[in-house]
Amino acid sequence: MEDVADLRRFNRYFTRRIGVLDDHYLGQDRPLGEARLLFEIGDGVSLRELRTRLGLDAGYLSRLARALEAQGMVRVGVPPHDNRLRIVEPTPAGRVEVEEQNRRADALAAGLLQALTPDQRAELTGALATAERLLRLAGITVEVVDGAAPDARACLDAYAADIDARFPEGFDASDLVGPEEVSGEAGAFLVAYEGGGDGVEGPGARPVGCGALRRLEPGVGEIRHVWVHRDARRLGLARRLLAGLEDAARARGLDVVRLDTHRTLTEAQAMYRACGYTEIPAYVDHVYAHHWFEKRLTDGPAS
Amino acid sequence: MEDVADLRRFNRYFTRRIGVLDDHYLGQDRPLGEARLLFEIGDGVSLRELRTRLGLDAGYLSRLARALEAQGMVRVGVPPHDNRLRIVEPTPAGRVEVEEQNRRADALAAGLLQALTPDQRAELTGALATAERLLRLAGITVEVVDGAAPDARACLDAYAADIDARFPEGFDASDLVGPEEVSGEAGAFLVAYEGGGDGVEGPGARPVGCGALRRLEPGVGEIRHVWVHRDARRLGLARRLLAGLEDAARARGLDVVRLDTHRTLTEAQAMYRACGYTEIPAYVDHVYAHHWFEKRLTDGPAS
DNA sequence: ATAGTTCTTTGACTAAAGTCAAAGAACTAT
DNA sequence: ATAGTTCTTTGACTTTAGTCAAAGAACTAT
């Protein structure tokens, strides 16, 4: 558990060094709660959204928002479609204040980096980018859900929209797997969830990827619809999904998985190869398939 | 200022994701202030030390400590040498509580890393180590001080002790530069300070390195006693000091700087070479010198 | 011995942050 | 239309975190 100690060590150092400062300087003229809220409001959100995002008490939040309104920092309005809700928007004065917050934070960060050479800065931002990428990946959980679950269908819709935009010939959504093909013993449907702001399971978790496994013929499964949300790409999530689907295949007694892919999806093809898939002749023929891959699952330390 | 944005971005993500959680879970049973204090107490410190380290109000701190005492978490005693001071030590119950805090934080960190493969964890800890190294380096300021200043002498003492332990023949401190050689126009003495916990100038700053420049002959300077504290090595600080000394030499109209080094200090030799120094014949002869280096300062974009 | 300084304690406050419950308006599903 | 749910507001609190000043005990330097 060396890693754990390293992470905690960094956390201690970093929050001492930067996190605390940031907060402290951020709201010099007003209470931290208000300053943070004003910052979170951005270009306008509903109180409801803020409440779940920040985990604040409804009463407390209401008062904070009204206090900001009284100071002329925000306008509180009612959205057209639901009169229970309140949407909070910054006034010009509020925007100025946020700008000021940002300038202060920028100045602080700039002062912090000042002593470094351009090379060192580049190294630092590279390291931070790597760390963020891996921390994000670590915060994503992959779960088996029913093929008919709303999250599953939402992912497939997003997938269909993505590739419809990408394939020159477009994509017809009727080619998607049906819920019954990927449920229970017949197959599996995985959804990747990126946790809310705090990284633990909670109301903020949203689907950022999916993948389906269905039975093709005895002992042979087919992997379909491996998709990762635009915001969650380049984290290594597709590999995680793929590995999860392979596990599901093994658990269902399948020795081989196959998949096909479109000629335009070259990164996907490279990934399949890197994950141990080998190209094979067409095992099925349909419009969007130009390359076919296969992987034996029985080799290696399979259960 | 792309770097600044990157740093702030990471800061936002990281504190949201980890920092906040850590704090929140740390003190589930008691107020954060108390929990943090108990944690900071460690194996026992004086209130005075805590006050400067945490920047707390004396009255507030006194009450916090007494509250912990009333709960049986700490014992407050008087040190033998000064009856004004109070030293706070954890009781067995207090230690158990800190252990519990640590277990929680460890579990949290472990849960966070759980989804990563060993390779990914190694990549993450590597990136965090790099980031920490560069952030520390960024938090170190190099200042010109008088050669007779207490910090200067303290650094030279530490330097002498270090190389005395390192040279097979030991080191005689009478070989150190005198204060007058490195002050004003005659030369320069640089001290590197690592800021306190918060990274800004403050009471916590402590000297972690030094370097001296003296005039050797017209137009030629000599760099001596470049030293970095054990805790601040491998950050790239020696290079910073060297660059600072070269600037000081340029500012004094010197075109060339020389230095000598002991045969055992191979990393130093490698660093000098990497910084543009070339080995030359002995320009002076004394016991601890086995390699001599020189660098012209007039090339490049000198002022 | 004395004056000045350091350190802690105590009293008297304040502001911020947050909790809980009740109530009312507005929506949704049946 | 009715019952149940969602969302915000308000009132009445509590706890936490912190500030400031005065005072007293203990030290240090002269």
XYZ file of N, CA and C in Angstrom, chain A residues 38-176:
417
model
N -21.306 32.163 -5.428
C -21.275 33.061 -6.576
C -20.435 32.455 -7.698
N -19.337 31.858 -7.303
C -18.453 31.224 -8.271
C -19.153 30.050 -8.950
N -19.871 29.267 -8.140
C -20.509 28.064 -8.677
C -21.666 28.396 -9.595
N -22.249 29.562 -9.387
C -23.414 29.936 -10.172
C -23.061 30.061 -11.652
N -21.847 30.500 -11.897
C -21.400 30.587 -13.292
C -22.342 31.460 -14.100
N -22.892 30.896 -15.174
C -23.782 31.688 -16.022
C -25.244 31.503 -15.661
N -25.484 30.834 -14.562
C -26.873 30.643 -14.159
C -27.218 29.178 -13.979
N -27.727 28.847 -12.809
C -28.183 27.480 -12.532
C -29.402 27.574 -11.633
N -30.049 26.425 -11.488
C -31.180 26.381 -10.568
C -30.654 26.127 -9.163
N -31.402 26.580 -8.183
C -31.045 26.292 -6.798
C -30.978 24.783 -6.585
N -31.877 24.089 -7.219
C -31.926 22.631 -7.083
C -30.593 22.011 -7.488
N -30.107 22.438 -8.627
C -28.821 21.944 -9.129
C -27.704 22.246 -8.126
N -27.703 23.479 -7.642
C -26.669 23.872 -6.687
C -26.762 23.036 -5.418
N -27.972 22.802 -5.003
C -28.179 22.057 -3.765
C -27.574 20.659 -3.870
N -27.839 19.983 -4.969
C -27.271 18.639 -5.098
C -25.770 18.706 -5.352
N -25.358 19.689 -6.141
C -23.941 19.742 -6.484
C -23.087 20.040 -5.263
N -23.541 20.985 -4.460
C -22.733 21.386 -3.320
C -23.146 20.688 -2.028
N -24.235 19.941 -2.098
C -24.678 19.233 -0.906
C -25.062 20.153 0.239
N -25.695 21.253 -0.089
C -26.072 22.206 0.958
C -27.504 21.982 1.411
N -27.777 22.432 2.601
C -29.133 22.419 3.137
C -29.987 23.398 2.345
N -31.240 23.000 2.089
C -32.110 23.824 1.247
C -32.312 25.213 1.853
N -32.530 25.251 3.155
C -32.774 26.530 3.810
C -31.562 27.434 3.761
N -30.434 26.833 4.039
C -29.175 27.577 4.038
C -28.918 28.163 2.649
N -29.112 27.317 1.651
C -28.865 27.748 0.278
C -29.806 28.887 -0.111
N -31.056 28.730 0.256
C -32.037 29.763 -0.074
C -31.585 31.107 0.491
N -31.154 31.081 1.729
C -30.727 32.340 2.346
C -29.476 32.906 1.692
N -28.550 32.027 1.390
C -27.328 32.494 0.724
C -27.680 33.197 -0.585
N -28.541 32.535 -1.355
C -28.894 33.080 -2.661
C -29.592 34.435 -2.501
N -30.499 34.501 -1.529
C -31.223 35.756 -1.325
C -30.281 36.856 -0.829
N -29.278 36.456 -0.057
C -28.307 37.453 0.403
C -27.538 38.020 -0.790
N -27.133 37.144 -1.697
C -26.423 37.609 -2.887
C -27.332 38.497 -3.732
N -28.614 38.142 -3.755
C -29.555 38.950 -4.528
C -29.659 40.357 -3.916
N -29.765 40.389 -2.585
C -29.892 41.668 -1.894
C -28.672 42.553 -2.153
N -27.524 41.911 -2.375
C -26.320 42.691 -2.635
C -26.158 43.035 -4.115
N -27.132 42.633 -4.902
C -27.068 42.960 -6.317
C -26.090 42.121 -7.122
N -25.710 40.977 -6.577
C -24.756 40.121 -7.287
C -25.451 39.148 -8.231
N -26.662 38.768 -7.870
C -27.402 37.812 -8.708
C -28.860 38.251 -8.840
N -29.495 37.680 -9.842
C -30.934 37.820 -9.996
C -31.528 36.439 -9.812
N -32.611 36.359 -9.045
C -33.264 35.071 -8.857
C -34.562 35.084 -9.646
N -34.717 34.127 -10.540
C -35.907 34.109 -11.376
C -36.571 32.744 -11.368
N -37.662 32.657 -12.073
C -38.403 31.409 -12.162
C -38.317 30.909 -13.599
N -37.935 29.656 -13.776
C -37.849 29.141 -15.156
C -39.248 28.933 -15.714
N -39.409 29.039 -17.023
C -40.744 28.981 -17.636
C -41.465 27.653 -17.389
N -40.724 26.552 -17.352
C -41.378 25.244 -17.367
C -41.770 24.725 -15.992
N -41.242 25.336 -14.915
C -41.536 24.805 -13.579
C -41.459 25.940 -12.563
N -42.604 26.330 -12.070
C -42.645 27.491 -11.194
C -42.174 27.221 -9.766
N -41.869 25.970 -9.451
C -41.320 25.713 -8.121
C -39.855 26.110 -8.073
N -39.184 25.911 -9.195
C -37.728 26.118 -9.237
C -37.356 27.593 -9.229
N -36.132 27.839 -8.827
C -35.577 29.183 -8.930
C -34.263 29.070 -9.683
N -34.097 29.929 -10.657
C -32.795 29.960 -11.297
C -32.067 31.235 -10.902
N -30.805 31.065 -10.636
C -29.988 32.174 -10.161
C -29.014 32.538 -11.261
N -29.013 33.796 -11.639
C -28.098 34.278 -12.678
C -27.290 35.431 -12.133
N -26.048 35.527 -12.511
C -25.256 36.667 -12.048
C -25.697 37.946 -12.750
N -25.699 39.036 -12.013
C -25.879 40.349 -12.625
C -24.520 40.779 -13.177
N -24.485 41.860 -13.955
C -23.169 42.367 -14.400
C -22.217 42.557 -13.225
N -22.734 43.111 -12.112
C -21.878 43.309 -10.940
C -21.346 41.972 -10.431
N -22.218 40.962 -10.462
C -21.795 39.638 -10.019
C -20.697 39.085 -10.897
N -20.846 39.303 -12.199
C -19.816 38.814 -13.125
C -18.477 39.494 -12.855
N -18.554 40.787 -12.602
C -17.329 41.530 -12.305
C -16.631 40.917 -11.093
N -17.447 40.614 -10.090
C -16.891 40.049 -8.862
C -16.226 38.685 -9.104
N -16.881 37.870 -9.920
C -16.298 36.562 -10.226
C -14.998 36.739 -11.000
N -15.030 37.691 -11.922
C -13.820 37.998 -12.681
C -12.672 38.347 -11.740
N -13.036 39.140 -10.747
C -12.049 39.578 -9.765
C -11.494 38.378 -8.981
N -12.381 37.505 -8.585
C -11.968 36.266 -7.926
C -10.976 35.515 -8.814
N -11.358 35.407 -10.071
C -10.504 34.677 -11.001
C -9.154 35.335 -11.160
N -9.178 36.652 -11.226
C -7.902 37.350 -11.383
C -7.002 37.090 -10.183
N -7.597 37.142 -8.999
C -6.803 36.882 -7.802
C -6.218 35.481 -7.806
N -7.073 34.528 -8.138
C -6.600 33.141 -8.144
C -5.515 32.960 -9.194
N -5.707 33.623 -10.344
C -4.693 33.536 -11.398
C -3.366 34.128 -10.927
N -3.487 35.280 -10.285
C -2.259 35.941 -9.821
C -1.532 35.047 -8.821
N -2.321 34.413 -7.987
C -1.744 33.537 -6.987
C -1.015 32.375 -7.648
N -1.694 31.773 -8.614
C -1.094 30.630 -9.309
C 0.146 31.082 -10.072
N 0.052 32.255 -10.685
C 1.187 32.752 -11.459
C 2.379 32.994 -10.532
N 2.107 33.562 -9.368
C 3.172 33.794 -8.406
C 3.831 32.502 -7.990
N 2.999 31.493 -7.931
C 3.502 30.187 -7.529
C 4.437 29.590 -8.566
N 4.111 29.853 -9.829
C 4.894 29.237 -10.901
C 6.089 30.085 -11.304
N 6.053 31.301 -10.863
C 7.013 32.305 -11.299
C 8.464 31.826 -11.271
N 8.803 31.091 -10.236
C 10.201 30.711 -10.068
C 10.641 29.597 -11.012
N 9.695 29.005 -11.725
C 10.057 27.872 -12.582
C 10.408 28.319 -14.000
N 11.306 27.596 -14.618
C 11.618 27.851 -16.027
C 10.480 27.299 -16.880
N 10.399 27.754 -18.133
C 9.357 27.217 -19.018
C 9.385 25.697 -19.110
N 10.570 25.136 -19.168
C 10.665 23.675 -19.212
C 10.056 23.038 -17.977
N 10.377 23.615 -16.852
C 9.862 23.051 -15.608
C 8.352 23.204 -15.517
N 7.857 24.331 -15.999
C 6.406 24.500 -16.008
C 5.746 23.454 -16.870
N 6.349 23.216 -18.014
C 5.773 22.224 -18.920
C 5.787 20.852 -18.254
N 6.860 20.569 -17.552
C 6.954 19.275 -16.870
C 5.875 19.181 -15.794
N 5.704 20.275 -15.086
C 4.693 20.292 -14.023
C 3.301 20.094 -14.594
N 2.967 20.843 -15.614
C 1.605 20.708 -16.128
C 1.408 19.327 -16.757
N 2.465 18.781 -17.327
C 2.362 17.411 -17.842
C 2.050 16.429 -16.723
N 2.775 16.575 -15.625
C 2.567 15.667 -14.496
C 1.167 15.841 -13.925
N 0.718 17.082 -13.845
C -0.619 17.322 -13.310
C -1.684 16.731 -14.228
N -1.461 16.851 -15.531
C -2.424 16.294 -16.475
C -2.493 14.777 -16.329
N -1.335 14.155 -16.203
C -1.300 12.702 -16.007
C -2.041 12.313 -14.735
N -1.741 13.046 -13.670
C -2.369 12.732 -12.390
C -3.886 12.889 -12.494
N -4.309 13.959 -13.130
C -5.752 14.179 -13.233
C -6.400 13.080 -14.060
N -5.748 12.725 -15.136
C -6.294 11.665 -15.993
C -6.496 10.379 -15.195
N -5.471 10.001 -14.436
C -5.555 8.740 -13.702
C -6.532 8.827 -12.540
N -6.586 9.982 -11.912
C -7.546 10.124 -10.820
C -8.975 10.060 -11.353
N -9.160 10.646 -12.526
C -10.499 10.564 -13.103
C -10.845 9.121 -13.424
N -9.897 8.447 -14.043
C -10.143 7.041 -14.391
C -10.464 6.247 -13.133
N -9.732 6.537 -12.075
C -9.941 5.810 -10.822
C -11.318 6.093 -10.248
N -11.875 7.229 -10.611
C -13.172 7.600 -10.057
C -14.341 7.076 -10.873
N -14.037 6.329 -11.916
C -15.105 5.802 -12.763
C -15.373 4.351 -12.393
N -16.631 4.051 -12.158
C -16.980 2.666 -11.842
C -17.761 2.077 -12.997
N -17.516 0.803 -13.243
C -18.214 0.112 -14.324
C -19.205 -0.856 -13.696
N -20.441 -0.743 -14.084
C -21.479 -1.584 -13.485
C -22.274 -2.323 -14.539
N -22.729 -3.497 -14.159
C -23.624 -4.260 -15.033
C -25.035 -3.738 -14.817
N -25.666 -3.334 -15.882
C -27.048 -2.879 -15.725
C -27.936 -3.653 -16.698
N -29.207 -3.580 -16.476
C -30.137 -4.226 -17.379
C -30.120 -3.507 -18.723
N -30.235 -4.301 -19.787
C -30.173 -3.718 -21.121
C -31.296 -2.737 -21.389
N -32.346 -2.799 -20.595
C -33.463 -1.889 -20.817
C -33.427 -0.681 -19.895
N -32.442 -0.641 -19.009
C -32.367 0.458 -18.040
C -32.218 1.792 -18.770
N -32.764 2.851 -18.203
C -32.693 4.169 -18.856
C -31.255 4.585 -19.176
N -30.330 4.316 -18.228
C -28.940 4.689 -18.474
C -28.380 3.950 -19.675
N -28.753 2.680 -19.787
C -28.261 1.888 -20.914
C -28.763 2.476 -22.225
N -30.044 2.778 -22.259
C -30.595 3.313 -23.501
C -30.011 4.697 -23.792
N -29.801 5.485 -22.752
C -29.222 6.820 -22.956
C -27.830 6.709 -23.571
N -27.048 5.746 -23.072
C -25.710 5.560 -23.628
C -25.793 5.140 -25.081
N -26.694 4.209 -25.371
C -26.802 3.736 -26.759
C -27.247 4.866 -27.675
N -28.136 5.705 -27.198
C -28.550 6.850 -28.009
C -27.366 7.766 -28.307
N -26.577 8.024 -27.256
C -25.419 8.896 -27.445
C -24.421 8.250 -28.403
N -24.257 6.937 -28.244
C -23.374 6.182 -29.130
C -23.844 6.300 -30.574
N -25.130 6.097 -30.760
C -25.689 6.152 -32.113
C -25.487 7.546 -32.721
N -25.709 8.564 -31.907
C -25.538 9.927 -32.405
C -24.084 10.181 -32.797
N -23.172 9.689 -31.955
C -21.741 9.879 -32.228
C -21.345 9.264 -33.555
N -21.694 8.001 -33.729
C -21.215 7.355 -34.947
C -22.031 7.771 -36.161
N -23.256 8.196 -35.942
C -24.021 8.733 -37.062
C -23.299 9.951 -37.635
N -22.724 10.746 -36.738
C -21.974 11.925 -37.187
C -20.649 11.516 -37.811
N -20.158 10.376 -37.414
C -18.813 10.000 -37.819
C -18.775 9.163 -39.108
N -19.722 8.265 -39.257
C -19.727 7.426 -40.464
C -20.201 8.262 -41.638
N -19.499 8.177 -42.767
C -19.927 8.957 -43.937
C -21.351 8.599 -44.340
N -21.713 7.334 -44.164
C -23.053 6.898 -44.589
C -24.094 7.075 -43.490
N -23.666 7.648 -42.358
C -24.600 7.778 -41.235
C -24.794 6.451 -40.532
N -25.695 6.451 -39.542
C -25.929 5.222 -38.792
C -27.403 5.094 -38.465
N -27.918 3.927 -38.723
C -29.340 3.685 -38.455
C -29.479 2.988 -37.095
N -30.158 3.655 -36.186
C -30.230 3.177 -34.806
C -30.929 1.834 -34.670
N -31.602 1.369 -35.708
C -32.267 0.070 -35.588
C -31.246 -1.067 -35.544
N -29.988 -0.720 -35.817
C -28.942 -1.738 -35.766
C -28.426 -1.982 -34.344
N -28.928 -1.248 -33.372
C -28.474 -1.431 -31.986
C -29.003 -2.747 -31.420
